[in-house]
Coordinates of N, CA and C in Angstrom, one line a residue:
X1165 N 122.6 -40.4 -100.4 CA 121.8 -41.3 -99.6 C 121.8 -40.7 -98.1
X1166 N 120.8 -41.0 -98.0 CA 120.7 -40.2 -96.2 C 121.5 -41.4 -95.2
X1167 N 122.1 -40.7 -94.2 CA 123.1 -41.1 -93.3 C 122.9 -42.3 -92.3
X1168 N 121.3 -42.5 -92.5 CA 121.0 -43.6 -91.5 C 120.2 -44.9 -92.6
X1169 N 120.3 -44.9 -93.8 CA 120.8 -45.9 -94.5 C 121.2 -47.4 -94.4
X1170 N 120.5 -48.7 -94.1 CA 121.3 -49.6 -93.9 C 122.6 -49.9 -95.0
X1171 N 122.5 -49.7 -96.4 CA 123.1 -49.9 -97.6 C 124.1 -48.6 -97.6
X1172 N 125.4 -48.4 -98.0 CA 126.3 -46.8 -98.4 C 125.7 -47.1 -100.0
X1173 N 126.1 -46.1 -100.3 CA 126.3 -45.3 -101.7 C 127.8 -46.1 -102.6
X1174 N 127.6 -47.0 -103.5 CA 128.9 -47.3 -103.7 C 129.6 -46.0 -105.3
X1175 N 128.2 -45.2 -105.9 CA 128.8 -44.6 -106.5 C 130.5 -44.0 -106.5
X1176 N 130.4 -43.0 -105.2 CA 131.5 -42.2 -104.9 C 133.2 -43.5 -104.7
X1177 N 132.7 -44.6 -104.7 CA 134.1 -45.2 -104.5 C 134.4 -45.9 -106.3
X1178 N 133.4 -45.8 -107.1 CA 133.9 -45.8 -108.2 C 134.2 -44.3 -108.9
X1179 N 133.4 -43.8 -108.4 CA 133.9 -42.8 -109.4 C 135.6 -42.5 -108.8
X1180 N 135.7 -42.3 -107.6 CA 137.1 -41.8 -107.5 C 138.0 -43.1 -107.9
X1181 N 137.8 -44.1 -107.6 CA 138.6 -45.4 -108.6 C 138.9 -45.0 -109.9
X1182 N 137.9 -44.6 -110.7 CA 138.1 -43.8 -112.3 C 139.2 -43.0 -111.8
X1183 N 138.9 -42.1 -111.6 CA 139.1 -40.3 -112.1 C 140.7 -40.3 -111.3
X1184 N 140.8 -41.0 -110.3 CA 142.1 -40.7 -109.8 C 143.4 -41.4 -110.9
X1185 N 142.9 -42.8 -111.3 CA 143.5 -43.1 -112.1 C 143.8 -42.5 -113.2
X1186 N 142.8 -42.2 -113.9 CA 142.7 -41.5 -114.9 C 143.6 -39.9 -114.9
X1187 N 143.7 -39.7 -113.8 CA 144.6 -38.4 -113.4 C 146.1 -38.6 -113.9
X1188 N 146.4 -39.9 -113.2 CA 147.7 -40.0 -113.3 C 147.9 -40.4 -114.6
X1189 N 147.0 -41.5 -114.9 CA 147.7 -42.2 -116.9 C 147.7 -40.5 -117.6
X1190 N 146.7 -39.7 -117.0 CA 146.4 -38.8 -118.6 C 147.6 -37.5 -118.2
X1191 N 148.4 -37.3 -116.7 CA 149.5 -36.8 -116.8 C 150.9 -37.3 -117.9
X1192 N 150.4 -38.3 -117.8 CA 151.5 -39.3 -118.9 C 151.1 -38.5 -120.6
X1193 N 150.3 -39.0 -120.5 CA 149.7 -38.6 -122.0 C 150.1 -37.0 -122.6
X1194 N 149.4 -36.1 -121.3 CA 149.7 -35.3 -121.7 C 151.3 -34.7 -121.5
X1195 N 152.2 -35.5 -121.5 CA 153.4 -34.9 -120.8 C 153.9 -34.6 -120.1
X1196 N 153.0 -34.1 -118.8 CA 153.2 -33.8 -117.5 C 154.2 -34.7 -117.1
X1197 N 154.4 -36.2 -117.2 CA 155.4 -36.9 -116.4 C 156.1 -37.8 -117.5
X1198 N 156.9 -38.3 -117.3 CA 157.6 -39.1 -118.2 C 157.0 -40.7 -118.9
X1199 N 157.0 -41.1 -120.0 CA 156.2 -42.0 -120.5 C 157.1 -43.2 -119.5
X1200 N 158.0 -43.0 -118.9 CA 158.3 -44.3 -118.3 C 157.6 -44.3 -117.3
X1201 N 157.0 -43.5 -116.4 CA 156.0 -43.1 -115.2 C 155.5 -44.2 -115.6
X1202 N 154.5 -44.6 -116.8 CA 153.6 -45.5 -117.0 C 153.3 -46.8 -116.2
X1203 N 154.6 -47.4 -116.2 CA 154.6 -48.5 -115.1 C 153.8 -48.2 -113.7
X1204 N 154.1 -46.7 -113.5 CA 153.3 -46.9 -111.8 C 151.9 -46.4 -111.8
X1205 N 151.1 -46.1 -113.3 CA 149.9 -46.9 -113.5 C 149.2 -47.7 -113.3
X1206 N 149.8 -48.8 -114.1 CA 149.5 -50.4 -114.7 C 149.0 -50.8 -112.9
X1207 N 149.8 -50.7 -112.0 CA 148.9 -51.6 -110.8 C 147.9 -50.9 -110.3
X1208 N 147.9 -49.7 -110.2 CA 147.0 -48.7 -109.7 C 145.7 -49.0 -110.6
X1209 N 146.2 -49.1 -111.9 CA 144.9 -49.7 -113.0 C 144.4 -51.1 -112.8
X1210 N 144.9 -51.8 -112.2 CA 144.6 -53.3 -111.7 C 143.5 -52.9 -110.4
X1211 N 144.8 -52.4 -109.7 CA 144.1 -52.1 -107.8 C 142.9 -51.2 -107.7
X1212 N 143.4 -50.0 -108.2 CA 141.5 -49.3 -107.7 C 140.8 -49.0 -109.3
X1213 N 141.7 -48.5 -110.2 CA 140.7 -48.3 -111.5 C 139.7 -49.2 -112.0
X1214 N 140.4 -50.4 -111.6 CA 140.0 -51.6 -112.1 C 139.0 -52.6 -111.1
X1215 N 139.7 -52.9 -110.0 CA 138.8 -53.7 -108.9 C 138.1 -53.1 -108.3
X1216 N 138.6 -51.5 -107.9 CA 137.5 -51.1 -107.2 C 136.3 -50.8 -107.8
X1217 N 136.5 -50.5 -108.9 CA 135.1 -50.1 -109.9 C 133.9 -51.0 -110.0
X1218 N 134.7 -52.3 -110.6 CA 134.3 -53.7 -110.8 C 133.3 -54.3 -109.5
X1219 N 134.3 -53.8 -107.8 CA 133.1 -53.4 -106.7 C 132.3 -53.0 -106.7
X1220 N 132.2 -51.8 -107.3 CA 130.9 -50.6 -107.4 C 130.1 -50.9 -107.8
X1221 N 130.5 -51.8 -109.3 CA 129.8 -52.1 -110.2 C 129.0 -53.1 -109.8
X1222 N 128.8 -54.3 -109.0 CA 128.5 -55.1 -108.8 C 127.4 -54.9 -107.4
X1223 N 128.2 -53.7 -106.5 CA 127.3 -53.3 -105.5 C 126.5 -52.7 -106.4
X1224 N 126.7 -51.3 -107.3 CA 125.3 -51.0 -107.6 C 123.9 -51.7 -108.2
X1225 N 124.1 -53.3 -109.2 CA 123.5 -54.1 -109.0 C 122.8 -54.5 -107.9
X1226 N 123.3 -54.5 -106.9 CA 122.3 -54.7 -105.7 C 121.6 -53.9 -105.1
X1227 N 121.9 -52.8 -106.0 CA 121.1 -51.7 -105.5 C 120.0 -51.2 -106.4
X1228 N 119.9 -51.9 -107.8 CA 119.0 -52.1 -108.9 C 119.6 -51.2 -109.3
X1229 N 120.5 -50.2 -109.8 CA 121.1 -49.0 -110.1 C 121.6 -49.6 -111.8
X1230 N 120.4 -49.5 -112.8 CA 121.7 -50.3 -114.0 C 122.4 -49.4 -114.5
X1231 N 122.0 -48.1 -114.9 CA 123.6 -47.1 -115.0 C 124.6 -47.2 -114.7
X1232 N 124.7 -47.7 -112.9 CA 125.6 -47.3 -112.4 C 126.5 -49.0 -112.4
X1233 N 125.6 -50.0 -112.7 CA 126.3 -51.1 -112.9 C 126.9 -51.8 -114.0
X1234 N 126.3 -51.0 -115.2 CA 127.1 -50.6 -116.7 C 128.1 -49.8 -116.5
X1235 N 127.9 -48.7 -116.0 CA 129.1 -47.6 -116.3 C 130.8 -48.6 -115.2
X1236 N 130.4 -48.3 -113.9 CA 131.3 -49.0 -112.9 C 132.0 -50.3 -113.7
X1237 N 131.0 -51.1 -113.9 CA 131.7 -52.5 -114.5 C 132.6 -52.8 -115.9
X1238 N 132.1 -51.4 -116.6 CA 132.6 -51.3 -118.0 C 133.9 -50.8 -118.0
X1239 N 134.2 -49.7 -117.2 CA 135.0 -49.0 -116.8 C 136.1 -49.6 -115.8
X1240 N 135.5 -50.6 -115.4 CA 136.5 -51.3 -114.8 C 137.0 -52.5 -115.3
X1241 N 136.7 -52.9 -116.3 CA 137.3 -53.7 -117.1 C 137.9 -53.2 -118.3
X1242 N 137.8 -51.9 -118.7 CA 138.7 -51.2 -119.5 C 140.0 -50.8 -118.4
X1243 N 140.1 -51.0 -117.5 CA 141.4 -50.6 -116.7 C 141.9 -52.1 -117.0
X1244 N 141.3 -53.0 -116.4 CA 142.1 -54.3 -116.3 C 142.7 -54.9 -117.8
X1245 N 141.9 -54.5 -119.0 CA 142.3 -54.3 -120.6 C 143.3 -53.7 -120.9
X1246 N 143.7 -52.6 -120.1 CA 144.9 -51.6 -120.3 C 146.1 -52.0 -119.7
X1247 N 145.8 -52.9 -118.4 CA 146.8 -53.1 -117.9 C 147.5 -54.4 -118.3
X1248 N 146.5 -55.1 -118.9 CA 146.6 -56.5 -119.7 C 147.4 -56.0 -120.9
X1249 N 147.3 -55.2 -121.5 CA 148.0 -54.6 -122.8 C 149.0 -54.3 -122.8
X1250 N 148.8 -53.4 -121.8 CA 150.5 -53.1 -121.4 C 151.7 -54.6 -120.9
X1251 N 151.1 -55.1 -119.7 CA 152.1 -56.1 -119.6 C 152.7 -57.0 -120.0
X1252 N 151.3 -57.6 -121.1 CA 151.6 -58.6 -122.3 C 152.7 -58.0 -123.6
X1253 N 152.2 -57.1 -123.7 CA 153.2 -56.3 -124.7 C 154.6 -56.0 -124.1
X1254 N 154.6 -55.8 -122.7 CA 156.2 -55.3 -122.6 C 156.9 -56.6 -122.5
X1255 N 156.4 -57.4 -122.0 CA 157.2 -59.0 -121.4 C 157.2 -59.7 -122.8
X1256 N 156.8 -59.1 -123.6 CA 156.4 -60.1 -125.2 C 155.4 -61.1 -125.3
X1257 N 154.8 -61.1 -124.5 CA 153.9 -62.6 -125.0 C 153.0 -62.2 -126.0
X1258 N 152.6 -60.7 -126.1 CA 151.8 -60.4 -127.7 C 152.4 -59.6 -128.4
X1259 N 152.5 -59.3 -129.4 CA 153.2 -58.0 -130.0 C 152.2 -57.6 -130.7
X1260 N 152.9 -56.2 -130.2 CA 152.0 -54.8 -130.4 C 152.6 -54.4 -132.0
X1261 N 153.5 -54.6 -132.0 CA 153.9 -54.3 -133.4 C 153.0 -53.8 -134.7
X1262 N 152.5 -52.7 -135.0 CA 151.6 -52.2 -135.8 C 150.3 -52.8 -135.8
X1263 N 149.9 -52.7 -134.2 CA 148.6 -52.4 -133.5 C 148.2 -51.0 -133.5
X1264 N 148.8 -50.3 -133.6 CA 148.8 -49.0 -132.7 C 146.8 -48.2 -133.9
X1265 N 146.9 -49.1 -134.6 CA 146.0 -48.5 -135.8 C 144.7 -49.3 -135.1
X1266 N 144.9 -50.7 -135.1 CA 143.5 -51.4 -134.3 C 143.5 -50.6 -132.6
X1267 N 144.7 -50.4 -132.4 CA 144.2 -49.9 -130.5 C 143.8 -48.5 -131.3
X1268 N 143.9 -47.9 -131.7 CA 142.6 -46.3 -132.0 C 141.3 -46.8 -132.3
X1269 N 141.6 -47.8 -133.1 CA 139.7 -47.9 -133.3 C 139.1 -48.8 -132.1
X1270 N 140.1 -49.3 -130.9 CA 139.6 -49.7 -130.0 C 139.1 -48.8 -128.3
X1271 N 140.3 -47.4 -128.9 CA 139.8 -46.3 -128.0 C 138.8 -45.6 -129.0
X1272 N 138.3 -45.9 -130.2 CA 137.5 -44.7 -130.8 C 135.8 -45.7 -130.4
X1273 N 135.7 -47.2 -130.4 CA 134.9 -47.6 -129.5 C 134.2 -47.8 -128.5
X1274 N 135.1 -47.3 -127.6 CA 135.2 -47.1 -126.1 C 134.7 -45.4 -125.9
X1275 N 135.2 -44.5 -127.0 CA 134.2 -43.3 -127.3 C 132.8 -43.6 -127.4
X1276 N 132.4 -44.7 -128.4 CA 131.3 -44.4 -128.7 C 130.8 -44.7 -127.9
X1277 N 130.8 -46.1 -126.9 CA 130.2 -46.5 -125.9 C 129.8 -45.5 -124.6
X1278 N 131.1 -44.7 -124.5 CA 130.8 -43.9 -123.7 C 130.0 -42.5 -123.9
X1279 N 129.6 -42.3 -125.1 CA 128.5 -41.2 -125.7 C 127.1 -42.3 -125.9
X1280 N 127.0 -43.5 -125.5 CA 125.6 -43.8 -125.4 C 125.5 -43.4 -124.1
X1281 N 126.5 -43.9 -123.3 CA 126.4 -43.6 -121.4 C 125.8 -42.6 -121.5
X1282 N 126.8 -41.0 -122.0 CA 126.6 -40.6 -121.8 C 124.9 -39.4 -122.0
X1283 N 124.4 -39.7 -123.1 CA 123.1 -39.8 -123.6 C 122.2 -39.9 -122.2
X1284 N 122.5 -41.1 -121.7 CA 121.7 -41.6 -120.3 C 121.4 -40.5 -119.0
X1285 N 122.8 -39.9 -119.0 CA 122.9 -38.9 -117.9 C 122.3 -38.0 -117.8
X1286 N 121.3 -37.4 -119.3 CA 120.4 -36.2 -119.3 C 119.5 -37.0 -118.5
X1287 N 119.2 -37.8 -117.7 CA 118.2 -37.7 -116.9 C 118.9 -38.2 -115.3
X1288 N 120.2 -37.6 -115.1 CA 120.5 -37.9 -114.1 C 120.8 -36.6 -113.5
X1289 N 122.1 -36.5 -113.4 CA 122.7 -34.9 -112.7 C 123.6 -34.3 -113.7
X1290 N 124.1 -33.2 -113.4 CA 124.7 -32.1 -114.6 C 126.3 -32.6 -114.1
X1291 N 126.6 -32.9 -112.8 CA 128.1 -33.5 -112.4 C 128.4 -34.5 -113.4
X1292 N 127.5 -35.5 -113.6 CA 127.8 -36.9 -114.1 C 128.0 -36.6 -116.0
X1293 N 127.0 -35.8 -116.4 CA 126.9 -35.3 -117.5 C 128.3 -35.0 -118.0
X1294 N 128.6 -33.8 -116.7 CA 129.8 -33.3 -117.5 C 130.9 -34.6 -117.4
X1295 N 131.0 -35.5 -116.6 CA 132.0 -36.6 -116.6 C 132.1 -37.4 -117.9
X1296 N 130.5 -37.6 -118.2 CA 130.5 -38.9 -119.4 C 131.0 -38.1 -120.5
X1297 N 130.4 -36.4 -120.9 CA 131.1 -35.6 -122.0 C 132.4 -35.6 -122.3
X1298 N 133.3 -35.5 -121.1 CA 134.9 -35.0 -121.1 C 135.5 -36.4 -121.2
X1299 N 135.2 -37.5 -120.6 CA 135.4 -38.6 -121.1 C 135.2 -39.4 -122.4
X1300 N 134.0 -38.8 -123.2 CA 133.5 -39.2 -124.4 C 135.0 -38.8 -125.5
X1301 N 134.8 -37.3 -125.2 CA 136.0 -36.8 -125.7 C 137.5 -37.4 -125.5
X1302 N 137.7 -37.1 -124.6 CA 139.0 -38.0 -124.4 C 139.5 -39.5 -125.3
X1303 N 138.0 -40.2 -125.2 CA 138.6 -41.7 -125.9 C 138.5 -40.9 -127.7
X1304 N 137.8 -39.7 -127.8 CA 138.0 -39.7 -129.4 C 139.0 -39.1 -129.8
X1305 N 139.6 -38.4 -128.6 CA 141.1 -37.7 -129.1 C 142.6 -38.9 -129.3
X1306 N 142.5 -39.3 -128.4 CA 143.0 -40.6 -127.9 C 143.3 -41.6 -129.2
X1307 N 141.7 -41.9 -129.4 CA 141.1 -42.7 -130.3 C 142.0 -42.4 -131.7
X1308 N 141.3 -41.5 -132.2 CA 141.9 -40.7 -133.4 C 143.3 -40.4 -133.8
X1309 N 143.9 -40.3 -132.6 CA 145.7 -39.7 -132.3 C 146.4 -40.9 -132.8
X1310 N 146.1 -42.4 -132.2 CA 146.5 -43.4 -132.6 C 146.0 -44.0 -134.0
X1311 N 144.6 -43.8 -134.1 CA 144.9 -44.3 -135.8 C 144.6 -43.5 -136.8
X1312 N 145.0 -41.8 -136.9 CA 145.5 -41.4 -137.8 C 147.3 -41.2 -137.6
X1313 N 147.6 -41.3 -136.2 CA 149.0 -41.1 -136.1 C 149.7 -39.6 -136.0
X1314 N 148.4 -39.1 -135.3 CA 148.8 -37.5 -135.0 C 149.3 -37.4 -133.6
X1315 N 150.3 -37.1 -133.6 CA 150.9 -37.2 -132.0 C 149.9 -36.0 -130.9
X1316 N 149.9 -35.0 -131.4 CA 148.9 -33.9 -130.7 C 147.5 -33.9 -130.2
X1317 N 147.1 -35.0 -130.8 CA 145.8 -35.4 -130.6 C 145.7 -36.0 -128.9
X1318 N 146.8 -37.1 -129.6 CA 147.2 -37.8 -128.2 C 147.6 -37.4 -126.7
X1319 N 147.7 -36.0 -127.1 CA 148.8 -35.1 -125.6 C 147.3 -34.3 -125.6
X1320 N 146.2 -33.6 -126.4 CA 145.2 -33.3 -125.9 C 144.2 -34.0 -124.9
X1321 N 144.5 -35.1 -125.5 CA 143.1 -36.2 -125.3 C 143.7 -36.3 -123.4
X1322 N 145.5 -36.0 -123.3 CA 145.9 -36.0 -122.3 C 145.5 -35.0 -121.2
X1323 N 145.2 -34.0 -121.8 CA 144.9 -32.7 -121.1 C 143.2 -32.8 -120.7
X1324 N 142.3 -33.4 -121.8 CA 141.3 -33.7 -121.3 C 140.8 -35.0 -120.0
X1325 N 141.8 -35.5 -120.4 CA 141.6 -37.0 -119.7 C 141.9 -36.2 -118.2
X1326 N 143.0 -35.1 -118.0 CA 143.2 -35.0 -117.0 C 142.0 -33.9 -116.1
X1327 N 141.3 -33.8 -116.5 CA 140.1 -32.5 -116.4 C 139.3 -33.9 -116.0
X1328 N 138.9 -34.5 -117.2 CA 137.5 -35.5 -116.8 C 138.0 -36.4 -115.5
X1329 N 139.2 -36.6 -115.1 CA 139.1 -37.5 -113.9 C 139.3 -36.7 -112.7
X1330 N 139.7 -35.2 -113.1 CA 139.6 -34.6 -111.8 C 137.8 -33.9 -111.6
X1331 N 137.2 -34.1 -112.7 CA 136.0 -34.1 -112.5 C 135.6 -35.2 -111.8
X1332 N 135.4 -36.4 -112.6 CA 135.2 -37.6 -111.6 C 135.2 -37.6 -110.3
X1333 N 136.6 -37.4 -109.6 CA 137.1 -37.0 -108.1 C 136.3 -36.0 -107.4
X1334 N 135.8 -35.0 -108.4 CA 135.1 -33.8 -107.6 C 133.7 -34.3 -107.4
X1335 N 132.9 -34.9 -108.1 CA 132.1 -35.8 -108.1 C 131.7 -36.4 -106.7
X1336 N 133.0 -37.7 -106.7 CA 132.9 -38.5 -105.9 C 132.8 -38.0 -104.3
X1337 N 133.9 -36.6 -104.0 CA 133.8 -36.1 -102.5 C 131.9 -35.0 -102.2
X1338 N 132.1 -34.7 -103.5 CA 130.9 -34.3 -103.3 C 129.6 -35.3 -102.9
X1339 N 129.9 -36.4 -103.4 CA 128.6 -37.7 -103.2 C 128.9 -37.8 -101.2
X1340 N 130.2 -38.1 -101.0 CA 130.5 -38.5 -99.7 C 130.5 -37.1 -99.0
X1341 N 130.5 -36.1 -99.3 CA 130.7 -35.2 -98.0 C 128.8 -34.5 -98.2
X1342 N 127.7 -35.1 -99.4 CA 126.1 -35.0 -98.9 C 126.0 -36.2 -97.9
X1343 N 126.5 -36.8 -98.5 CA 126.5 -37.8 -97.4 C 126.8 -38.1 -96.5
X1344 N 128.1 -37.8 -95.3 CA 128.5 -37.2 -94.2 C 127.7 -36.5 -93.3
X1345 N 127.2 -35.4 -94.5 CA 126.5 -33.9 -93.5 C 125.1 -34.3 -93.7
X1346 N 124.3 -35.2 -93.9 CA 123.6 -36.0 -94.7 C 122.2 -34.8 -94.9
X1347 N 123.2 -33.9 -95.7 CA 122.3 -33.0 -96.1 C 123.2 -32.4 -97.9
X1348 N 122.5 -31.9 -98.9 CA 123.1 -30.7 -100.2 C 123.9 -30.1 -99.5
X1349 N 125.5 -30.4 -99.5 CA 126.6 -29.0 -98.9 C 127.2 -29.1 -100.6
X1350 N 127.1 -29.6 -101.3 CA 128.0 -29.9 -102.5 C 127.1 -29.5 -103.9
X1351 N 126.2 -29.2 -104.4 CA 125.4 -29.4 -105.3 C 125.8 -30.2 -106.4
X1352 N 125.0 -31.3 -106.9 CA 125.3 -31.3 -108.1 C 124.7 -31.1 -109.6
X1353 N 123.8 -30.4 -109.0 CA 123.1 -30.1 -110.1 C 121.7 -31.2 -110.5
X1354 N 120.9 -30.3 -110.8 CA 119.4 -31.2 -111.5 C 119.8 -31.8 -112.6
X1355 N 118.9 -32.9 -113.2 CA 118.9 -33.0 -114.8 C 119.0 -32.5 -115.7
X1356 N 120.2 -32.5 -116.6 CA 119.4 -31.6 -117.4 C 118.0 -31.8 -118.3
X1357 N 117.9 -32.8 -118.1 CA 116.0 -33.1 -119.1 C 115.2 -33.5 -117.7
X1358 N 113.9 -32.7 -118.1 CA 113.0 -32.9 -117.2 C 112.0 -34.1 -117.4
X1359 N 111.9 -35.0 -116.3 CA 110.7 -36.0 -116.8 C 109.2 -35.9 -117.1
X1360 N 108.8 -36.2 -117.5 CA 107.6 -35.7 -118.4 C 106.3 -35.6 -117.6
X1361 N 106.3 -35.6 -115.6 CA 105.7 -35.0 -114.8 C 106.0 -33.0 -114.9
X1362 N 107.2 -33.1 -115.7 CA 107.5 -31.7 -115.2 C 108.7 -31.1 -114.4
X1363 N 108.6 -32.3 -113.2 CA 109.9 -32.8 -112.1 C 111.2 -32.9 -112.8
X1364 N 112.3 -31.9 -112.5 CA 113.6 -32.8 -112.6 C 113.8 -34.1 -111.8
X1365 N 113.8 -35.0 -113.3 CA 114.7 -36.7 -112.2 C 115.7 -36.3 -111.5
X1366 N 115.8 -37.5 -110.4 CA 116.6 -37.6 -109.2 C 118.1 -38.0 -109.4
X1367 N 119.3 -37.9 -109.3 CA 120.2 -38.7 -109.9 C 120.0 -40.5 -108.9
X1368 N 120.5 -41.1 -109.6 CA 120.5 -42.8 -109.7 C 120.7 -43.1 -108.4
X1369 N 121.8 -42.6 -107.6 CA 122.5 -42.9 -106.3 C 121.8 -41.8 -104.9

């Protein structure tokens, strides 16, 4: 968005709400840090994965943006779901107790959902594309790890997860520093499908 704008851009504060979070849970996943780390998640997944997205999501509604107020708002209530899961489960009020088969088909869901998103993106930018792909992935590794019970799936889906949110993040400074220099210092690429003037579409934000 150009710099003299009454309205900001709320994309770049959701995306980096995602992707940073997502950094940290998918170091978990993949091993990188200790599964008891997890705890210093859960509020981070409340605080920005979760509320700040939920902001985005709600600003880009005001901005008629419905991509961006599906994707933001969905995503930010899958944080708040996670972090609901976790805390209910550790304090006991629900038991997880041979869930672990319904939570895969609840991240293998959350795949598919996120391969319609991502469908959408061919008519936005090639950044966001590659975001909704590597995320798509991730919930099927994820997905699949827990309800076939392959542990490796699950430390992959970790290695991806940690790529798709440091995409996300590269995303988001790129949206704020065109926006800054309120000029392309960042590219993110055309559509990849062209609209049927000929024209590559504009991305959403």
């Amino acid at each position: 968005m150009p710099a003299d704008t009454k309205t900001g851009n709320p994309a770049p504060l959701g995306l980096v709400g995602f992707g940073l979070t997502t950094v940290l849970l998918s170091m978990v996943n993949a091993k990188l840090l200790p599964a008891e780390g997890e705890v210093v998640v859960i509020p981070l997944a409340f605080a920005f994965g979760g509320t700040a997205q939920l902001i985005a999501g709600l600003l880009e509604y005001r901005e008629g943006n419905t991509f961006g107020t599906v994707a933001f708002t969905s995503y930010g209530a899958f944080w708040w779901w996670f972090g609901l899961l976790v805390i209910f489960g550790e304090n006991g009020w629900i038991s997880l107790d041979g869930a672990t088969t319904t939570l895969g088909v609840a991240l293998i869901l959350w795949g598919v959902f996120t391969t319609y998103m991502w469908i959408a993106t061919f008519k936005l930018n090639w950044a966001l594309w590659s975001v909704f792909l590597l995320l798509a992935v991730t919930f099927f590794l994820l997905g699949f790890g827990d309800y076939l019970g392959i542990g490796w799936l699950g430390v992959a889906g970790g290695w991806v997860g940690l790529i798709t949110g440091l995409d996300a993040m590269f995303v988001s400074f790129a949206e704020v520093a065109n926006w800054a220099y309120d000029r392309e210092v960042i590219p993110l690429g055309g559509a990849p499908l062209k609209s049927k003037s000929g024209r590559k579409t504009q991305p959403a934000d």
